[in-house]
Coordinates of C-alpha atoms in Angstrom, one line a residue:
Chain A
M1 CA 0.2 -0.2 -0.2
N2 CA 1.2 3.8 -0.6
A3 CA 2.3 5.2 2.2
E4 CA 0.6 8.4 1.0
I5 CA -3.0 7.4 1.6
L6 CA -2.2 7.4 5.3
V7 CA -2.1 11.0 5.0
Y8 CA -4.5 11.9 2.9
P9 CA -7.6 11.8 5.8
F10 CA -5.3 14.4 7.9
L11 CA -5.0 17.0 5.5
F12 CA -8.2 16.9 4.6
V13 CA -8.9 17.6 8.0
T14 CA -6.2 20.2 8.7
I15 CA -8.0 22.0 5.6
F16 CA -11.3 21.7 7.4
F17 CA -10.2 23.0 10.5
E18 CA -8.5 25.7 8.9
A19 CA -11.0 27.1 6.8
F20 CA -13.4 26.7 10.2
V21 CA -11.1 29.1 11.1
L22 CA -11.0 31.1 8.5
V23 CA -15.0 31.6 8.6
T24 CA -15.3 32.1 12.0
F25 CA -12.4 35.0 11.8
L26 CA -15.1 37.1 9.5
S27 CA -18.1 36.2 10.9
A28 CA -20.0 38.6 13.1
P29 CA -18.8 37.7 17.0
A30 CA -15.3 37.8 15.6
R31 CA -15.4 40.9 14.3
G32 CA -17.3 42.4 16.9
A33 CA -14.4 41.0 19.8
R34 CA -11.6 43.0 17.0
A35 CA -14.2 46.1 17.0
R36 CA -14.0 46.0 21.1
Q37 CA -12.4 49.4 22.1
A38 CA -9.7 49.7 25.2
A39 CA -11.5 50.3 28.7
R40 CA -10.2 54.3 30.0
V41 CA -7.9 54.5 32.9
E42 CA -10.3 57.3 34.3
D43 CA -12.8 54.8 34.1
P44 CA -14.7 54.8 37.3
A45 CA -16.1 51.8 37.1
L46 CA -12.8 49.5 36.2
P47 CA -13.0 46.4 38.5
T48 CA -10.4 46.1 41.1
V49 CA -7.7 43.4 39.7
A50 CA -4.5 41.5 41.5
I51 CA -2.5 40.1 39.2
I52 CA -1.0 37.1 40.8
V53 CA 3.0 36.1 40.0
P54 CA 4.3 32.5 40.7
C55 CA 7.8 32.1 41.2
L56 CA 9.9 29.2 41.8
N57 CA 13.8 30.4 41.3
E58 CA 12.9 33.3 38.9
G59 CA 16.1 35.3 40.3
E60 CA 16.5 36.4 36.7
T61 CA 13.2 37.3 35.9
V62 CA 11.0 38.5 38.5
A63 CA 12.2 42.0 39.2
A64 CA 11.2 42.5 34.7
T65 CA 8.5 41.1 35.4
T66 CA 7.1 43.1 38.4
N67 CA 8.3 46.2 36.6
S68 CA 5.8 45.6 34.1
L69 CA 3.3 45.0 36.0
L70 CA 3.7 48.5 38.3
A71 CA 4.0 50.3 34.3
L72 CA 0.5 48.8 33.6
E73 CA -1.8 51.4 32.9
Y74 CA -4.6 50.9 35.0
P75 CA -5.2 53.2 38.6
K76 CA -2.9 52.6 41.2
D77 CA -5.8 51.6 44.4
K78 CA -7.2 49.3 41.7
L79 CA -4.2 47.1 41.0
E80 CA -2.8 45.0 43.3
I81 CA 0.7 42.3 42.1
I82 CA 0.7 39.5 44.6
L83 CA 4.3 37.9 43.9
V84 CA 4.6 34.7 44.9
D85 CA 7.5 32.7 46.3
N86 CA 6.9 28.3 45.8
G87 CA 10.1 27.5 47.8
S88 CA 12.7 29.0 45.7
T89 CA 16.0 28.0 46.3
D90 CA 18.5 31.1 44.6
D91 CA 18.3 35.1 45.0
T92 CA 14.0 35.2 44.1
P93 CA 13.3 36.4 47.6
T94 CA 16.1 38.5 47.7
I95 CA 14.5 40.8 44.6
M96 CA 11.0 40.4 45.5
A97 CA 12.1 41.9 49.1
R98 CA 12.7 44.9 47.1
Y99 CA 9.5 45.5 46.1
A100 CA 8.3 45.0 50.1
G101 CA 8.0 49.0 50.2
N102 CA 5.6 49.2 47.7
G103 CA 2.1 50.3 48.6
Q104 CA 0.9 47.8 45.2
V105 CA 3.1 44.8 45.7
T106 CA 2.1 41.4 48.1
I107 CA 5.3 39.3 48.5
L108 CA 3.7 35.8 50.4
R109 CA 5.4 32.6 51.1
E110 CA 3.9 29.3 49.9
E111 CA 6.6 26.4 51.0
I112 CA 4.3 23.7 49.1
R113 CA 5.7 23.1 45.8
G114 CA 3.2 23.6 42.9
K115 CA 2.3 26.5 40.7
H116 CA -1.3 25.7 40.9
N117 CA -0.4 26.3 45.4
A118 CA 1.0 29.5 44.8
V119 CA -1.3 30.7 42.6
N120 CA -3.9 29.6 45.0
T121 CA -2.2 31.3 48.1
G122 CA -2.2 35.0 46.5
I123 CA -5.9 34.2 45.3
A124 CA -6.9 33.3 49.3
S125 CA -4.8 36.8 50.0
T126 CA -6.9 39.1 47.5
S127 CA -10.1 40.6 46.9
A128 CA -10.4 41.6 43.7
D129 CA -12.8 41.3 41.5
L130 CA -10.0 39.8 39.2
I131 CA -7.5 38.2 39.5
G132 CA -4.8 37.8 36.8
C133 CA -1.3 34.9 36.3
L134 CA 1.7 35.6 34.9
D135 CA 4.4 33.6 35.0
A136 CA 7.3 35.2 36.3
D137 CA 9.5 34.9 32.7
S138 CA 6.6 37.1 31.2
F139 CA 6.4 41.0 30.6
V140 CA 3.4 42.5 29.5
E141 CA 3.1 46.2 27.6
P142 CA 0.9 49.1 29.5
D143 CA -2.3 49.0 27.8
A144 CA -2.4 45.3 28.3
L145 CA -5.0 45.4 31.5
L146 CA -7.3 47.9 30.1
E147 CA -7.5 45.9 27.0
V148 CA -8.7 43.1 28.4
I149 CA -10.9 44.6 30.9
P150 CA -13.6 45.4 28.4
S151 CA -13.7 41.3 28.0
F152 CA -15.1 40.8 30.7
R153 CA -18.7 42.8 30.5
D154 CA -20.9 39.9 30.4
E155 CA -21.2 38.6 33.1
S156 CA -20.3 34.5 31.8
V157 CA -17.1 35.2 31.0
G158 CA -15.3 33.3 33.6
A159 CA -11.5 33.8 32.1
T160 CA -9.6 36.0 29.1
T161 CA -6.3 35.4 27.9
A162 CA -4.1 37.8 26.2
A163 CA -1.8 37.2 23.3
M164 CA 1.3 35.7 23.5
S165 CA 4.8 36.2 21.5
V166 CA 8.1 35.7 22.2
H167 CA 10.1 38.2 24.5
R168 CA 13.6 39.4 22.2
P169 CA 13.9 36.0 20.2
G170 CA 17.4 35.6 19.5
N171 CA 18.0 32.6 17.7
L172 CA 16.0 30.7 15.1
L173 CA 15.1 28.2 17.5
Q174 CA 13.2 31.0 19.6
H175 CA 11.8 32.5 16.2
M176 CA 10.2 29.4 15.3
Q177 CA 8.2 29.5 18.8
N178 CA 7.2 33.3 18.2
A179 CA 5.8 32.2 14.9
E180 CA 4.1 29.7 16.6
Y181 CA 2.6 31.8 19.5
I182 CA 1.5 34.5 17.5
F183 CA -0.4 31.9 14.6
G184 CA -2.0 31.5 18.3
I185 CA -2.8 34.9 18.5
T186 CA -5.2 34.5 15.9
L187 CA -6.2 30.7 16.9
R188 CA -7.3 32.1 20.5
H189 CA -9.2 35.6 18.7
V190 CA -11.3 33.3 16.5
L191 CA -11.7 30.3 19.6
S192 CA -12.9 32.6 21.9
S193 CA -15.6 33.7 19.4
V194 CA -17.3 30.6 20.0
N195 CA -15.6 30.1 23.3
G196 CA -13.7 26.9 21.9
I197 CA -10.5 28.5 24.0
Y198 CA -9.4 25.4 25.6
V199 CA -6.5 26.7 28.2
T200 CA -5.9 29.6 29.6
P201 CA -2.4 30.4 29.3
G202 CA 0.0 31.4 32.6
P203 CA 0.8 34.7 30.6
F204 CA -1.3 37.1 31.4
S205 CA -4.8 34.9 31.8
L206 CA -7.1 36.9 33.7
Y207 CA -10.0 35.4 35.9
R208 CA -13.5 36.3 37.7
R209 CA -12.1 35.7 41.5
K210 CA -15.8 34.5 42.7
V211 CA -15.7 32.1 39.9
V212 CA -12.3 30.3 40.0
L213 CA -13.4 30.4 44.4
A214 CA -17.4 29.1 43.1
L215 CA -15.1 26.0 41.1
G216 CA -12.4 25.6 44.1
G217 CA -9.5 27.4 42.8
F218 CA -6.4 25.5 40.9
R219 CA -5.6 22.2 41.2
E220 CA -2.3 20.3 39.8
G221 CA -4.1 19.4 36.7
H222 CA -1.1 16.3 35.6
K223 CA 1.7 20.1 35.8
T224 CA -1.1 22.2 33.1
E225 CA -3.1 23.8 36.0
D226 CA -3.9 26.3 33.4
L227 CA -4.9 24.0 30.9
E228 CA -7.1 22.2 33.4
M229 CA -8.3 25.4 35.3
A230 CA -10.2 26.3 31.5
L231 CA -11.3 22.7 30.8
R232 CA -13.2 23.4 34.3
L233 CA -14.5 26.5 33.7
Q234 CA -15.8 25.5 30.1
K235 CA -17.7 22.3 31.7
A236 CA -19.1 24.5 34.2
G237 CA -20.4 26.6 31.4
Y238 CA -18.8 30.1 31.7
W239 CA -16.9 31.7 28.3
I240 CA -13.3 32.1 28.1
E241 CA -12.6 35.4 25.9
N242 CA -9.8 36.3 24.3
A243 CA -8.0 40.4 24.2
P244 CA -6.2 39.9 20.7
R245 CA -4.4 43.6 21.9
A246 CA -3.5 43.1 25.1
R247 CA 0.7 41.9 23.9
V248 CA 2.6 39.8 27.0
Y249 CA 5.9 38.3 25.8
T250 CA 7.0 35.5 27.3
K251 CA 10.6 33.8 27.7
A252 CA 10.5 30.6 25.1
P253 CA 13.6 27.8 25.8
R254 CA 16.2 28.2 23.9
T255 CA 17.2 24.6 23.2
V256 CA 16.2 21.9 21.7
P257 CA 15.9 19.8 25.0
A258 CA 14.1 22.8 27.2
L259 CA 11.7 23.0 24.2
L260 CA 11.0 19.0 23.9
K261 CA 10.6 19.2 28.2
Q262 CA 8.2 21.9 28.2
R263 CA 6.0 20.6 25.2
T264 CA 5.7 17.1 25.9
R265 CA 4.2 18.4 29.4
W266 CA 2.0 20.4 27.9
T267 CA 1.0 17.7 25.8
T268 CA 1.0 15.1 28.2
G269 CA -1.2 17.3 30.4
F270 CA -3.4 17.8 26.9
M271 CA -3.8 14.5 27.0
R272 CA -5.0 13.0 30.6
N273 CA -6.8 16.1 31.4
V274 CA -9.1 15.6 28.1
S275 CA -8.9 11.7 28.2
N276 CA -9.5 11.6 32.1
E277 CA -11.3 13.8 34.4
Y278 CA -12.6 16.1 30.8
R279 CA -13.4 12.8 28.8
G280 CA -17.2 14.1 28.4
L281 CA -16.2 17.3 27.0
V282 CA -14.8 15.0 23.6
G283 CA -17.6 14.9 21.2
N284 CA -20.7 16.7 23.4
R285 CA -22.7 18.8 21.1
R286 CA -23.5 20.8 24.7
Y287 CA -19.6 22.5 24.4
G288 CA -20.1 23.0 21.0
A289 CA -16.9 24.0 19.1
L290 CA -14.7 22.9 21.6
G291 CA -16.5 19.8 22.4
M292 CA -17.0 18.4 18.4
I293 CA -14.2 20.5 16.7
V294 CA -11.5 22.3 18.8
L295 CA -10.8 18.6 21.5
P296 CA -11.0 16.1 19.3
I297 CA -9.1 17.5 16.4
G298 CA -5.9 18.3 19.0
F299 CA -5.9 14.9 19.4
L300 CA -6.1 14.6 15.6
A301 CA -3.2 16.8 15.4
I302 CA -0.8 15.0 17.7
A303 CA -2.1 11.5 15.6
S304 CA -1.3 13.1 12.7
G305 CA 2.0 15.3 14.0
I306 CA 2.8 11.6 14.3
L307 CA 1.8 10.1 11.3
L308 CA 3.1 12.9 9.2
F309 CA 6.8 12.8 10.5
I310 CA 7.1 9.3 10.1
V311 CA 5.6 8.7 6.4
A312 CA 7.6 11.9 5.3
I313 CA 10.8 9.7 7.3
F314 CA 9.8 6.6 5.3
Q315 CA 9.8 8.2 2.0
V316 CA 12.6 10.4 2.2
V317 CA 15.0 7.3 2.8
R318 CA 13.3 4.9 0.3
H319 CA 13.5 8.2 -2.6
A320 CA 16.8 8.5 -1.0
L321 CA 18.0 5.0 -1.4
V322 CA 16.4 4.2 -4.5
A323 CA 18.1 7.9 -5.8
Y324 CA 21.3 6.2 -4.1
Q325 CA 21.3 2.7 -6.1
L326 CA 20.6 5.0 -9.2
R327 CA 23.2 6.7 -9.2
S328 CA 25.3 4.8 -7.7
G329 CA 28.9 4.7 -10.2
I330 CA 27.7 7.9 -11.8
P331 CA 30.3 11.0 -12.0
L332 CA 29.0 13.4 -9.2
A333 CA 29.1 16.5 -11.0
Y334 CA 25.8 14.5 -13.0
A335 CA 24.4 12.8 -10.7
W336 CA 23.9 15.2 -8.2
L337 CA 24.1 18.4 -10.0
P338 CA 20.9 20.0 -12.0
H339 CA 21.0 19.5 -15.5
S340 CA 19.2 22.4 -16.6
G341 CA 18.7 26.3 -15.1
T342 CA 15.4 26.7 -17.1
F343 CA 12.3 27.3 -15.7
D344 CA 9.8 24.1 -17.8
W345 CA 6.5 24.2 -16.4
F346 CA 6.3 20.3 -17.9
Y347 CA 8.1 19.1 -14.7
L348 CA 5.9 21.4 -12.3
P349 CA 5.1 18.8 -9.3
S350 CA 1.4 17.8 -9.2
S351 CA 1.3 15.2 -6.5
L352 CA -2.1 15.4 -4.6
Y353 CA -0.5 15.1 -1.3
I354 CA 1.7 17.4 -2.2
L355 CA -0.1 20.4 -3.6
L356 CA -2.7 19.2 0.0
G357 CA 0.8 20.0 1.7
I358 CA 1.3 23.2 0.2
T359 CA -2.3 24.1 1.1
T360 CA -2.1 23.6 4.4
V361 CA 1.6 25.4 4.9
A362 CA -0.4 28.4 3.4
G363 CA -2.8 28.2 5.8
S364 CA -0.2 28.5 8.7
L365 CA 1.7 31.6 7.0
T366 CA -1.6 32.6 6.8
M367 CA -2.6 32.3 10.7
I368 CA 0.5 33.3 11.1
T369 CA 0.5 36.9 9.4
V370 CA -3.2 38.0 10.5
G371 CA -2.3 37.2 14.2
K372 CA 0.9 39.3 14.0
R373 CA -1.2 42.4 12.0
L374 CA -4.5 41.8 14.4
S375 CA -2.1 42.4 18.2
K376 CA -0.1 44.3 16.2
T377 CA 3.4 42.5 17.5
P378 CA 6.0 44.8 16.9
G379 CA 9.2 42.9 15.5
N380 CA 9.7 40.6 12.0
L381 CA 8.5 37.6 11.6
I382 CA 10.5 36.7 8.2
Y383 CA 12.7 34.9 10.3
G384 CA 9.8 32.9 13.0
L385 CA 8.1 32.4 9.4
F386 CA 11.5 30.6 7.7
A387 CA 12.0 28.8 10.7
Y388 CA 8.4 27.4 12.0
L389 CA 8.6 26.6 7.5
F390 CA 11.5 24.5 8.2
L391 CA 11.7 23.4 11.7
Y392 CA 8.2 22.6 13.4
G393 CA 7.7 19.7 11.3
L394 CA 10.6 18.4 12.3
L395 CA 10.6 19.1 16.3
A396 CA 7.4 18.9 17.0
P397 CA 6.6 15.0 16.2
L398 CA 9.0 14.7 18.4
W399 CA 7.8 15.9 21.4
L400 CA 4.2 14.7 20.1
M401 CA 6.2 11.6 20.4
R402 CA 7.5 11.4 23.6
A403 CA 4.4 12.3 25.2
T404 CA 2.1 10.2 23.6
T405 CA 4.8 7.6 25.0
D406 CA 5.0 9.1 28.4
V407 CA 1.1 8.8 28.5
A408 CA 1.0 5.5 27.3
L409 CA 3.4 4.1 29.9
G410 CA 1.8 6.3 32.6
K411 CA 5.3 7.9 32.8
K412 CA 5.6 11.1 34.9
R413 CA 8.4 13.8 33.8
L414 CA 9.4 16.7 36.6
W415 CA 8.0 20.1 35.8
R416 CA 12.1 21.4 35.0
Chain B
M1 CA -28.3 26.5 13.0
S2 CA -25.7 27.2 15.7
L3 CA -22.9 29.7 14.8
V4 CA -20.7 26.6 15.2
G5 CA -22.9 24.3 12.8
R6 CA -23.5 26.3 10.1
N7 CA -19.3 27.7 9.8
A8 CA -18.3 24.1 10.0
L9 CA -21.4 23.7 7.3
I10 CA -19.4 26.5 5.5
A11 CA -15.8 25.2 6.1
L12 CA -16.7 21.2 5.2
L13 CA -18.3 22.8 1.5
I14 CA -15.0 25.1 1.2
T15 CA -12.6 22.2 2.1
I16 CA -14.1 19.7 -0.6
A17 CA -14.3 23.0 -2.8
L18 CA -10.7 23.2 -2.6
V19 CA -9.5 19.6 -3.0
A20 CA -11.9 18.9 -5.8
T21 CA -10.0 22.0 -7.6
V22 CA -6.4 20.9 -6.6
V23 CA -7.7 17.5 -8.0
Y24 CA -8.9 19.3 -11.1
A25 CA -5.4 21.4 -11.6
I26 CA -3.6 18.2 -11.7
S27 CA -6.2 16.5 -14.1
Y28 CA -5.6 19.9 -16.1
L29 CA -1.7 19.7 -15.8
N30 CA -1.8 16.5 -16.2
R31 CA -3.9 16.5 -19.9
Q32 CA -1.9 19.7 -20.7
R33 CA 1.2 17.7 -20.3
V34 CA -0.5 14.8 -22.9
A35 CA -1.6 17.6 -25.1
A36 CA 2.2 19.0 -25.5
L37 CA 3.9 15.3 -25.7
S38 CA 1.9 15.1 -28.7
A39 CA 2.4 18.0 -30.1
I40 CA 5.9 17.6 -29.5
E41 CA 5.6 14.0 -32.0
D42 CA 3.5 15.8 -34.3
Q43 CA 6.4 18.0 -35.0
L44 CA 8.9 15.1 -34.7
S45 CA 6.5 13.1 -37.1
I46 CA 7.1 15.9 -39.5
D47 CA 10.8 16.1 -38.8
T48 CA 11.3 12.8 -39.7
L49 CA 8.8 12.8 -42.6
S50 CA 10.7 15.4 -44.2
L51 CA 14.4 13.8 -43.5
D52 CA 13.2 11.0 -45.1
T53 CA 12.1 12.5 -48.0
E54 CA 15.0 15.1 -48.1
F55 CA 17.1 11.8 -48.1
S56 CA 15.1 10.3 -51.1
L57 CA 15.0 13.5 -53.5
L58 CA 18.9 13.8 -53.0
E59 CA 19.4 10.1 -53.7
A60 CA 22.1 10.5 -55.8
A61 CA 24.3 13.0 -53.4
P62 CA 22.5 12.8 -50.0
C63 CA 25.5 13.5 -48.2
D64 CA 25.8 17.0 -49.8
Q65 CA 23.1 18.2 -47.0
S66 CA 24.9 18.6 -43.8
A67 CA 21.4 17.5 -42.2
D68 CA 23.1 14.4 -40.5
G69 CA 19.4 14.0 -37.8
I70 CA 21.3 14.5 -35.0
G71 CA 19.0 17.0 -33.7
L72 CA 15.8 15.1 -34.8
T73 CA 17.9 12.0 -32.2
R74 CA 17.9 15.2 -29.6
E75 CA 14.6 16.1 -29.7
L76 CA 13.7 12.4 -29.2
S77 CA 15.6 12.3 -26.5
D78 CA 14.2 15.1 -24.6
L79 CA 11.0 13.8 -25.6
G80 CA 11.7 10.3 -23.8
D81 CA 12.5 12.2 -21.1
R82 CA 8.9 13.7 -20.9
L83 CA 7.2 11.0 -21.6
S84 CA 9.0 9.3 -18.8
Y85 CA 8.1 12.2 -16.3
A86 CA 4.2 12.0 -17.6
E87 CA 4.1 7.9 -17.5
E88 CA 5.4 8.4 -14.1
Q89 CA 2.6 10.9 -12.8
L90 CA -0.3 9.3 -14.8
G91 CA 1.3 5.6 -14.6
S92 CA 1.9 2.9 -17.2
D93 CA -0.9 1.4 -17.4
N94 CA -2.8 5.0 -18.3
A95 CA -4.4 4.4 -22.3
Q96 CA -2.8 8.2 -23.8
V97 CA 0.9 7.3 -22.3
I98 CA 0.8 4.3 -23.7
R99 CA -0.6 5.6 -27.1
L100 CA 2.5 8.6 -26.6
K101 CA 5.0 5.5 -26.5
Q102 CA 3.6 3.4 -28.8
Q103 CA 3.7 6.9 -31.3
Y104 CA 7.3 7.7 -29.5
S105 CA 8.8 4.2 -30.3
L106 CA 7.3 4.6 -34.1
L107 CA 9.9 7.5 -34.2
E108 CA 12.7 6.1 -32.5
I109 CA 12.4 3.8 -35.0
R110 CA 12.0 5.4 -38.4
D111 CA 14.6 7.9 -36.5
Y112 CA 17.0 4.9 -36.3
L113 CA 16.3 3.4 -39.9
I114 CA 17.6 7.1 -41.0
T115 CA 20.4 6.9 -39.5
K116 CA 21.4 3.7 -40.9
K117 CA 20.8 4.8 -44.0
I118 CA 23.0 7.9 -43.4
A119 CA 25.6 6.3 -42.2
T120 CA 25.6 3.4 -44.7
A121 CA 25.8 6.2 -48.2
C122 CA 27.9 8.7 -46.5
G123 CA 30.2 6.1 -44.1
T124 CA 29.5 7.7 -41.4
K125 CA 30.3 6.1 -38.2
P126 CA 27.3 7.0 -35.5
V127 CA 27.4 4.8 -32.5
T128 CA 23.6 3.7 -31.7
V129 CA 22.7 1.6 -28.9
L130 CA 19.1 0.1 -29.0
Y131 CA 18.1 -0.2 -25.4
F132 CA 15.0 -2.6 -24.2
Y133 CA 13.4 -1.7 -20.7
S134 CA 10.7 -3.5 -19.3
N135 CA 8.0 -2.0 -16.4
N136 CA 6.4 -5.3 -15.5
G137 CA 8.5 -5.5 -12.5
D138 CA 10.7 -8.1 -13.7
C139 CA 13.9 -6.4 -14.5
A140 CA 15.8 -5.2 -11.4
D141 CA 18.4 -3.2 -12.9
C142 CA 16.4 -1.1 -16.2
D143 CA 16.0 2.2 -13.9
K144 CA 19.7 1.7 -13.6
A145 CA 21.1 0.6 -16.8
G146 CA 17.7 3.9 -17.9
Y147 CA 19.6 6.1 -15.9
A148 CA 23.5 5.5 -17.3
L149 CA 22.2 5.9 -20.8
S150 CA 21.3 9.3 -20.1
Y151 CA 24.4 9.8 -18.4
F152 CA 26.6 8.6 -21.6
R153 CA 24.1 10.8 -23.5
S154 CA 24.7 13.6 -21.9
T155 CA 28.5 13.0 -22.0
Y156 CA 29.2 12.0 -25.3
P157 CA 26.2 14.2 -27.4
T158 CA 27.0 12.0 -30.8
L159 CA 25.8 8.7 -29.0
R160 CA 22.3 7.9 -30.7
V161 CA 20.6 5.6 -27.4
Y162 CA 16.8 4.3 -28.8
S163 CA 14.6 3.1 -25.8
F164 CA 12.1 0.7 -26.3
D165 CA 9.4 -0.8 -23.3
Y166 CA 9.6 -4.8 -24.8
H167 CA 6.3 -5.2 -23.3
L168 CA 4.9 -2.1 -25.4
S169 CA 1.8 -3.6 -27.8
L170 CA 3.2 -2.3 -31.0
G171 CA 4.1 -4.2 -34.2
A172 CA 6.7 -2.7 -35.6
L173 CA 8.8 -2.6 -32.4
Q174 CA 7.7 -7.0 -31.9
T175 CA 9.5 -6.9 -35.6
L176 CA 12.3 -5.2 -34.2
I177 CA 12.5 -7.3 -31.6
D178 CA 12.2 -10.7 -33.7
V179 CA 14.8 -8.7 -36.3
T180 CA 17.5 -8.2 -33.9
K181 CA 16.4 -11.2 -31.6
V182 CA 16.1 -9.5 -28.6
K183 CA 15.4 -12.4 -25.3
G184 CA 12.6 -10.8 -23.4
D185 CA 13.4 -12.2 -20.0
R186 CA 16.9 -11.2 -19.9
L187 CA 16.2 -7.3 -19.6
P188 CA 18.3 -5.1 -20.1
A189 CA 19.0 -5.4 -23.3
F190 CA 21.6 -3.5 -25.1
I191 CA 22.4 -3.8 -29.1
I192 CA 25.4 -1.3 -29.6
N193 CA 26.3 -0.8 -33.3
G194 CA 24.6 -4.1 -34.0
T195 CA 25.9 -6.2 -30.9
T196 CA 23.8 -7.4 -28.0
S197 CA 24.5 -7.4 -24.8
Y198 CA 22.5 -8.2 -21.7
G199 CA 22.6 -6.8 -17.6
F200 CA 23.7 -4.0 -16.7
T201 CA 26.7 -4.3 -14.0
S202 CA 28.0 -0.7 -14.2
L203 CA 28.8 2.2 -16.1
A204 CA 32.2 1.2 -16.4
D205 CA 30.9 -2.0 -18.2
L206 CA 28.4 -0.6 -20.9
E207 CA 31.1 1.7 -21.3
K208 CA 33.5 -0.9 -22.5
K209 CA 31.0 -2.3 -25.5
F210 CA 30.6 1.4 -27.1
P211 CA 33.3 1.1 -30.2
K212 CA 36.8 2.7 -28.7
G213 CA 37.5 6.5 -29.9
A214 CA 34.3 6.8 -31.8
L215 CA 32.2 9.1 -29.5
P216 CA 34.1 12.7 -28.7
A217 CA 33.0 13.6 -25.1
V218 CA 31.0 16.6 -24.8
T219 CA 32.9 19.7 -23.4
A220 CA 32.7 20.6 -19.8
T221 CA 30.0 23.3 -20.1
S222 CA 27.6 21.3 -21.9
T223 CA 23.5 20.2 -20.1
R224 CA 21.8 17.1 -20.9
P225 CA 20.3 17.3 -24.3

């Protein structure tokens, strides 16, 4: 059997999902969300907000994170910053202590390790209307909070996500992640308009405090407490919104091993949460886009990522072997160099497999470009698009395979 | 219908339309390829007939003309490459591909015969290779042999290679096989200037079968014909 045949159903579903994103992007709710104006800092009706920064050995970045929060355009008497040390062994507590005299900042310590414990400690110490989380390796734009606030006007909204991108991408790997994060901006914006968001990421997601308390606070959630909380909000019938112009920048792994570790945790978290505690959401019409499209396609994406990779490797090796055998003994100059520099339409590739693949890649690149425009994220995306195009397909299957193996074998890994 | 349901339905229709468009585009491109091949074959057919007629008209002094048919052989070679690519795309059992291969084989046989006539009349010594292959999966070395001949064609521009699918249903080809007594169970087969050999071992072994000093090599800047 031709291995390519296995790929067609996945390519079809990928194109379907991209088309769904496009159609939903053009629908009235998404257009309405894009037209939503940021709140005004002088508005007396602004809610009180507490931003919790859980820290575990974040000495290098916690000061910059805190400073970016203190620079938020928001009435000082309505914005509280809660730094929670979660048992750091580096200089995090010392750096936190520098903010002890600041009236906006509260410093806490939670000895029991676990991000969810740190966040719950922060929640317990405040009476703010809204609580936000910001990982201690992330930084917000000054107007980010004002961009988020209007999405809470509807009482059914339990949480809102922001527009994440990578903070000062340095190497190609970080540029790749930046493109991927910006892809996520479009995706979250679109999915929020049909309540299809399944994760409220650590960098600057805001929650209605009373809702979080009613749901019992944060849980360990298979080391993805943000994903677990989002699914719990969905299950309880709350809406998860998105503020596409609330820009937040996060540090991204610089090395492949670090990236694999992070993504394996994310992927296993998704698989474990969705296939266990939240299995009832999958394929359930009550949960609309989330249950019928997003979660099933999430699983399919993991399977297709692995399958496409295996098929691609198989095909490349097979073709390379055939090419090598064919050229064996033929002088290199003839065998491996192109014979003609002129374009000839006759030899244009016209395989269904290749053309559908190109279509899906074009869809992804379009979503990245739209995400950048939508969020007005600064910086050059050329490197990101290049890296995403050539690196992502090679790296993603590695963490997908590792995560799938971990879930199948019941293996647990450390956070870091 | 809910917004999600409506959007999913529209997305499904878009997906089907997109896939159908891609399938149609591929089919259109393949049809264009066949049409292009057909046009080249028509032109070559005219050129072959013209050369043949020219040769007959100048029977008294055929060698006065500079036309040696080498240009035609090169065009045939290019047509062969294109036909081979079209066969890959459309499949070797495609009716149009089979028809084009039949026409191509006929053109090759005619070119081969003219080459022989010119050689006899003018005393030239062209090196001709009749190469018989099979696409039926019963010839493990045919791909390698075909590639090696492409290399030789590129290295020696005056080399005339005529490739034939041994199992192609064509009366003239069957007659050629009968006349040359090529055996179908030992492919690949080569008839180099009338001498038959079977099997492909290496480039060097095949090259040894060419008449010594009869093939001037191409200059370094030349490309594949």
